[in-house]
Amino acid sequence: SCTWSTNEKLWLDTVAKNPSSGLAHSNLGEEYLRAGRYGEAVPLFERATEVGRADGTAHLAHHNLGVIWSAKEAGPLFDLNK
């Protein structure tokens, strides 16, 4: 199947080939966020906050973590005791 056939496949491929790209992690996380797949989105956004400092995209991930945090059904994904 073609890498470009879906946005998810595109960003999965991009993250695999460029794991230090905050933008790639954020964009893949956004695909999961749009689909309501919060459990898959959170680790991508968390990683993007780390690697995104280098490419100036960490703020995107912080914003999207806030969006998920505010979704009441996503509450159990966050360990408040960290």
mmCIF file of N, CA and C in Angstrom:
data_model
loop_
_atom_site.group_PDB
_atom_site.id
_atom_site.type_symbol
_atom_site.label_atom_id
_atom_site.label_comp_id
_atom_site.label_asym_id
_atom_site.label_seq_id
_atom_site.Cartn_x
_atom_site.Cartn_y
_atom_site.Cartn_z
ATOM 1 N N SER A 1 0.830 -1.192 0.000
ATOM 2 C CA SER A 1 0.000 0.000 0.000
ATOM 3 C C SER A 1 0.869 1.248 0.000
ATOM 4 N N CYS A 2 0.401 2.247 -0.617
ATOM 5 C CA CYS A 2 1.144 3.482 -0.804
ATOM 6 C C CYS A 2 1.266 4.263 0.506
ATOM 7 N N THR A 3 2.463 4.776 0.752
ATOM 8 C CA THR A 3 2.722 5.566 1.947
ATOM 9 C C THR A 3 1.793 6.768 2.019
ATOM 10 N N TRP A 4 1.416 7.302 0.902
ATOM 11 C CA TRP A 4 0.605 8.516 0.866
ATOM 12 C C TRP A 4 -0.890 8.223 0.806
ATOM 13 N N SER A 5 -1.305 6.954 0.939
ATOM 14 C CA SER A 5 -2.720 6.624 0.765
ATOM 15 C C SER A 5 -3.611 7.186 1.872
ATOM 16 N N THR A 6 -3.066 7.365 3.068
ATOM 17 C CA THR A 6 -3.811 8.018 4.155
ATOM 18 C C THR A 6 -2.846 8.919 4.915
ATOM 19 N N ASN A 7 -3.397 9.898 5.600
ATOM 20 C CA ASN A 7 -2.547 10.759 6.428
ATOM 21 C C ASN A 7 -1.853 9.959 7.520
ATOM 22 N N GLU A 8 -2.565 9.003 8.095
ATOM 23 C CA GLU A 8 -1.963 8.177 9.144
ATOM 24 C C GLU A 8 -0.734 7.435 8.618
ATOM 25 N N LYS A 9 -0.857 6.816 7.447
ATOM 26 C CA LYS A 9 0.283 6.087 6.873
ATOM 27 C C LYS A 9 1.442 7.030 6.568
ATOM 28 N N LEU A 10 1.124 8.200 6.061
ATOM 29 C CA LEU A 10 2.159 9.184 5.758
ATOM 30 C C LEU A 10 2.947 9.545 7.019
ATOM 31 N N TRP A 11 2.230 9.876 8.112
ATOM 32 C CA TRP A 11 2.914 10.311 9.327
ATOM 33 C C TRP A 11 3.574 9.160 10.061
ATOM 34 N N LEU A 12 3.010 7.943 9.975
ATOM 35 C CA LEU A 12 3.699 6.780 10.547
ATOM 36 C C LEU A 12 5.042 6.575 9.859
ATOM 37 N N ASP A 13 5.043 6.685 8.547
ATOM 38 C CA ASP A 13 6.269 6.534 7.776
ATOM 39 C C ASP A 13 7.266 7.646 8.103
ATOM 40 N N THR A 14 6.772 8.867 8.241
ATOM 41 C CA THR A 14 7.633 10.004 8.531
ATOM 42 C C THR A 14 8.257 9.879 9.917
ATOM 43 N N VAL A 15 7.465 9.474 10.911
ATOM 44 C CA VAL A 15 7.993 9.275 12.267
ATOM 45 C C VAL A 15 9.060 8.178 12.261
ATOM 46 N N ALA A 16 8.799 7.099 11.521
ATOM 47 C CA ALA A 16 9.770 5.996 11.453
ATOM 48 C C ALA A 16 11.082 6.445 10.814
ATOM 49 N N LYS A 17 10.988 7.279 9.789
ATOM 50 C CA LYS A 17 12.187 7.723 9.074
ATOM 51 C C LYS A 17 12.869 8.916 9.731
ATOM 52 N N ASN A 18 12.117 9.686 10.518
ATOM 53 C CA ASN A 18 12.672 10.887 11.153
ATOM 54 C C ASN A 18 12.151 10.991 12.587
ATOM 55 N N PRO A 19 12.625 10.103 13.467
ATOM 56 C CA PRO A 19 12.095 10.060 14.830
ATOM 57 C C PRO A 19 12.397 11.302 15.675
ATOM 58 N N SER A 20 13.240 12.181 15.185
ATOM 59 C CA SER A 20 13.537 13.409 15.937
ATOM 60 C C SER A 20 12.698 14.597 15.466
ATOM 61 N N SER A 21 11.677 14.340 14.659
ATOM 62 C CA SER A 21 10.816 15.408 14.167
ATOM 63 C C SER A 21 9.610 15.592 15.081
ATOM 64 N N GLY A 22 9.585 16.710 15.775
ATOM 65 C CA GLY A 22 8.431 17.030 16.600
ATOM 66 C C GLY A 22 7.176 17.204 15.765
ATOM 67 N N LEU A 23 7.326 17.809 14.600
ATOM 68 C CA LEU A 23 6.184 18.033 13.723
ATOM 69 C C LEU A 23 5.556 16.711 13.278
ATOM 70 N N ALA A 24 6.381 15.728 12.937
ATOM 71 C CA ALA A 24 5.854 14.433 12.508
ATOM 72 C C ALA A 24 5.081 13.753 13.636
ATOM 73 N N HIS A 25 5.646 13.782 14.841
ATOM 74 C CA HIS A 25 4.944 13.195 15.988
ATOM 75 C C HIS A 25 3.627 13.929 16.253
ATOM 76 N N SER A 26 3.661 15.258 16.204
ATOM 77 C CA SER A 26 2.447 16.037 16.434
ATOM 78 C C SER A 26 1.391 15.759 15.378
ATOM 79 N N ASN A 27 1.797 15.680 14.130
ATOM 80 C CA ASN A 27 0.820 15.449 13.062
ATOM 81 C C ASN A 27 0.208 14.061 13.138
ATOM 82 N N LEU A 28 1.003 13.049 13.481
ATOM 83 C CA LEU A 28 0.442 11.709 13.662
ATOM 84 C C LEU A 28 -0.495 11.712 14.863
ATOM 85 N N GLY A 29 -0.081 12.376 15.927
ATOM 86 C CA GLY A 29 -0.951 12.492 17.091
ATOM 87 C C GLY A 29 -2.264 13.177 16.761
ATOM 88 N N GLU A 30 -2.214 14.194 15.908
ATOM 89 C CA GLU A 30 -3.443 14.889 15.500
ATOM 90 C C GLU A 30 -4.372 13.965 14.725
ATOM 91 N N GLU A 31 -3.816 13.088 13.909
ATOM 92 C CA GLU A 31 -4.656 12.120 13.194
ATOM 93 C C GLU A 31 -5.401 11.246 14.198
ATOM 94 N N TYR A 32 -4.692 10.775 15.224
ATOM 95 C CA TYR A 32 -5.328 9.944 16.239
ATOM 96 C C TYR A 32 -6.317 10.755 17.072
ATOM 97 N N LEU A 33 -5.982 11.999 17.371
ATOM 98 C CA LEU A 33 -6.878 12.872 18.126
ATOM 99 C C LEU A 33 -8.197 13.051 17.379
ATOM 100 N N ARG A 34 -8.124 13.329 16.096
ATOM 101 C CA ARG A 34 -9.339 13.507 15.282
ATOM 102 C C ARG A 34 -10.210 12.256 15.265
ATOM 103 N N ALA A 35 -9.551 11.095 15.349
ATOM 104 C CA ALA A 35 -10.275 9.822 15.320
ATOM 105 C C ALA A 35 -10.736 9.395 16.720
ATOM 106 N N GLY A 36 -10.434 10.211 17.741
ATOM 107 C CA GLY A 36 -10.812 9.862 19.106
ATOM 108 C C GLY A 36 -9.932 8.787 19.715
ATOM 109 N N ARG A 37 -8.783 8.555 19.122
ATOM 110 C CA ARG A 37 -7.843 7.526 19.586
ATOM 111 C C ARG A 37 -6.831 8.175 20.544
ATOM 112 N N TYR A 38 -7.355 8.656 21.679
ATOM 113 C CA TYR A 38 -6.556 9.419 22.622
ATOM 114 C C TYR A 38 -5.372 8.625 23.183
ATOM 115 N N GLY A 39 -5.591 7.352 23.454
ATOM 116 C CA GLY A 39 -4.528 6.514 24.008
ATOM 117 C C GLY A 39 -3.321 6.406 23.100
ATOM 118 N N GLU A 40 -3.540 6.499 21.801
ATOM 119 C CA GLU A 40 -2.435 6.468 20.847
ATOM 120 C C GLU A 40 -1.855 7.860 20.632
ATOM 121 N N ALA A 41 -2.675 8.880 20.788
ATOM 122 C CA ALA A 41 -2.225 10.254 20.559
ATOM 123 C C ALA A 41 -1.333 10.768 21.683
ATOM 124 N N VAL A 42 -1.677 10.457 22.932
ATOM 125 C CA VAL A 42 -0.946 11.013 24.073
ATOM 126 C C VAL A 42 0.554 10.734 24.021
ATOM 127 N N PRO A 43 1.001 9.483 23.824
ATOM 128 C CA PRO A 43 2.448 9.261 23.795
ATOM 129 C C PRO A 43 3.148 9.995 22.652
ATOM 130 N N LEU A 44 2.457 10.164 21.538
ATOM 131 C CA LEU A 44 3.050 10.900 20.416
ATOM 132 C C LEU A 44 3.218 12.372 20.768
ATOM 133 N N PHE A 45 2.206 12.946 21.396
ATOM 134 C CA PHE A 45 2.313 14.346 21.803
ATOM 135 C C PHE A 45 3.370 14.521 22.902
ATOM 136 N N GLU A 46 3.432 13.563 23.821
ATOM 137 C CA GLU A 46 4.461 13.645 24.863
ATOM 138 C C GLU A 46 5.855 13.603 24.244
ATOM 139 N N ARG A 47 6.048 12.718 23.283
ATOM 140 C CA ARG A 47 7.346 12.640 22.593
ATOM 141 C C ARG A 47 7.611 13.927 21.826
ATOM 142 N N ALA A 48 6.580 14.468 21.201
ATOM 143 C CA ALA A 48 6.734 15.700 20.428
ATOM 144 C C ALA A 48 7.118 16.879 21.309
ATOM 145 N N THR A 49 6.687 16.876 22.577
ATOM 146 C CA THR A 49 7.095 17.963 23.468
ATOM 147 C C THR A 49 8.584 17.895 23.755
ATOM 148 N N GLU A 50 9.143 16.698 23.709
ATOM 149 C CA GLU A 50 10.583 16.520 23.940
ATOM 150 C C GLU A 50 11.390 16.881 22.695
ATOM 151 N N VAL A 51 11.098 16.224 21.587
ATOM 152 C CA VAL A 51 11.897 16.435 20.376
ATOM 153 C C VAL A 51 11.527 17.718 19.656
ATOM 154 N N GLY A 52 10.331 18.224 19.908
ATOM 155 C CA GLY A 52 9.872 19.433 19.242
ATOM 156 C C GLY A 52 10.562 20.701 19.701
ATOM 157 N N ARG A 53 11.304 20.616 20.800
ATOM 158 C CA ARG A 53 12.055 21.798 21.244
ATOM 159 C C ARG A 53 13.100 22.188 20.206
ATOM 160 N N ALA A 54 13.675 21.192 19.558
ATOM 161 C CA ALA A 54 14.741 21.448 18.580
ATOM 162 C C ALA A 54 14.211 22.072 17.296
ATOM 163 N N ASP A 55 12.999 21.684 16.880
ATOM 164 C CA ASP A 55 12.488 22.225 15.617
ATOM 165 C C ASP A 55 11.373 23.259 15.825
ATOM 166 N N GLY A 56 11.173 23.676 17.074
ATOM 167 C CA GLY A 56 10.217 24.744 17.356
ATOM 168 C C GLY A 56 8.757 24.357 17.271
ATOM 169 N N THR A 57 8.460 23.056 17.388
ATOM 170 C CA THR A 57 7.074 22.610 17.253
ATOM 171 C C THR A 57 6.484 22.059 18.548
ATOM 172 N N ALA A 58 7.204 22.150 19.655
ATOM 173 C CA ALA A 58 6.712 21.592 20.921
ATOM 174 C C ALA A 58 5.374 22.206 21.334
ATOM 175 N N HIS A 59 5.173 23.467 21.003
ATOM 176 C CA HIS A 59 3.921 24.132 21.395
ATOM 177 C C HIS A 59 2.688 23.457 20.796
ATOM 178 N N LEU A 60 2.834 22.880 19.609
ATOM 179 C CA LEU A 60 1.706 22.190 18.980
ATOM 180 C C LEU A 60 1.274 21.000 19.829
ATOM 181 N N ALA A 61 2.257 20.253 20.297
ATOM 182 C CA ALA A 61 1.969 19.081 21.114
ATOM 183 C C ALA A 61 1.383 19.482 22.461
ATOM 184 N N HIS A 62 1.918 20.550 23.066
ATOM 185 C CA HIS A 62 1.370 21.017 24.343
ATOM 186 C C HIS A 62 -0.099 21.407 24.182
ATOM 187 N N HIS A 63 -0.405 22.085 23.109
ATOM 188 C CA HIS A 63 -1.795 22.477 22.850
ATOM 189 C C HIS A 63 -2.687 21.238 22.750
ATOM 190 N N ASN A 64 -2.261 20.263 21.972
ATOM 191 C CA ASN A 64 -3.085 19.082 21.754
ATOM 192 C C ASN A 64 -3.205 18.222 22.994
ATOM 193 N N LEU A 65 -2.182 18.189 23.844
ATOM 194 C CA LEU A 65 -2.323 17.502 25.124
ATOM 195 C C LEU A 65 -3.394 18.191 25.965
ATOM 196 N N GLY A 66 -3.456 19.514 25.887
ATOM 197 C CA GLY A 66 -4.508 20.242 26.589
ATOM 198 C C GLY A 66 -5.889 19.916 26.060
ATOM 199 N N VAL A 67 -5.992 19.763 24.760
ATOM 200 C CA VAL A 67 -7.275 19.396 24.154
ATOM 201 C C VAL A 67 -7.719 18.029 24.681
ATOM 202 N N ILE A 68 -6.789 17.079 24.711
ATOM 203 C CA ILE A 68 -7.124 15.738 25.207
ATOM 204 C C ILE A 68 -7.442 15.796 26.696
ATOM 205 N N TRP A 69 -6.637 16.530 27.442
ATOM 206 C CA TRP A 69 -6.847 16.650 28.882
ATOM 207 C C TRP A 69 -8.261 17.145 29.183
ATOM 208 N N SER A 70 -8.755 18.057 28.360
ATOM 209 C CA SER A 70 -10.076 18.638 28.610
ATOM 210 C C SER A 70 -11.219 17.714 28.195
ATOM 211 N N ALA A 71 -10.910 16.667 27.457
ATOM 212 C CA ALA A 71 -11.942 15.708 27.046
ATOM 213 C C ALA A 71 -12.201 14.760 28.214
ATOM 214 N N LYS A 72 -13.391 14.784 28.762
ATOM 215 C CA LYS A 72 -13.659 14.044 29.992
ATOM 216 C C LYS A 72 -13.416 12.539 29.846
ATOM 217 N N GLU A 73 -13.610 11.990 28.662
ATOM 218 C CA GLU A 73 -13.410 10.554 28.486
ATOM 219 C C GLU A 73 -11.931 10.171 28.430
ATOM 220 N N ALA A 74 -11.050 11.154 28.319
ATOM 221 C CA ALA A 74 -9.615 10.872 28.240
ATOM 222 C C ALA A 74 -8.943 10.936 29.608
ATOM 223 N N GLY A 75 -9.648 11.355 30.636
ATOM 224 C CA GLY A 75 -9.072 11.519 31.969
ATOM 225 C C GLY A 75 -8.213 10.369 32.459
ATOM 226 N N PRO A 76 -8.635 9.108 32.316
ATOM 227 C CA PRO A 76 -7.829 7.995 32.811
ATOM 228 C C PRO A 76 -6.469 7.824 32.114
ATOM 229 N N LEU A 77 -6.238 8.514 31.001
ATOM 230 C CA LEU A 77 -4.953 8.394 30.296
ATOM 231 C C LEU A 77 -3.848 9.135 31.012
ATOM 232 N N PHE A 78 -4.194 10.011 31.933
ATOM 233 C CA PHE A 78 -3.206 10.848 32.584
ATOM 234 C C PHE A 78 -3.014 10.404 34.021
ATOM 235 N N ASP A 79 -1.758 10.197 34.388
ATOM 236 C CA ASP A 79 -1.410 9.846 35.755
ATOM 237 C C ASP A 79 -1.174 11.143 36.519
ATOM 238 N N LEU A 80 -2.101 11.516 37.342
ATOM 239 C CA LEU A 80 -1.994 12.777 38.066
ATOM 240 C C LEU A 80 -0.986 12.716 39.194
ATOM 241 N N ASN A 81 -0.443 11.532 39.471
ATOM 242 C CA ASN A 81 0.534 11.384 40.545
ATOM 243 C C ASN A 81 1.973 11.496 40.078
ATOM 244 N N LYS A 82 2.189 11.824 38.802
ATOM 245 C CA LYS A 82 3.557 11.956 38.257
ATOM 246 C C LYS A 82 4.241 13.146 38.862
#
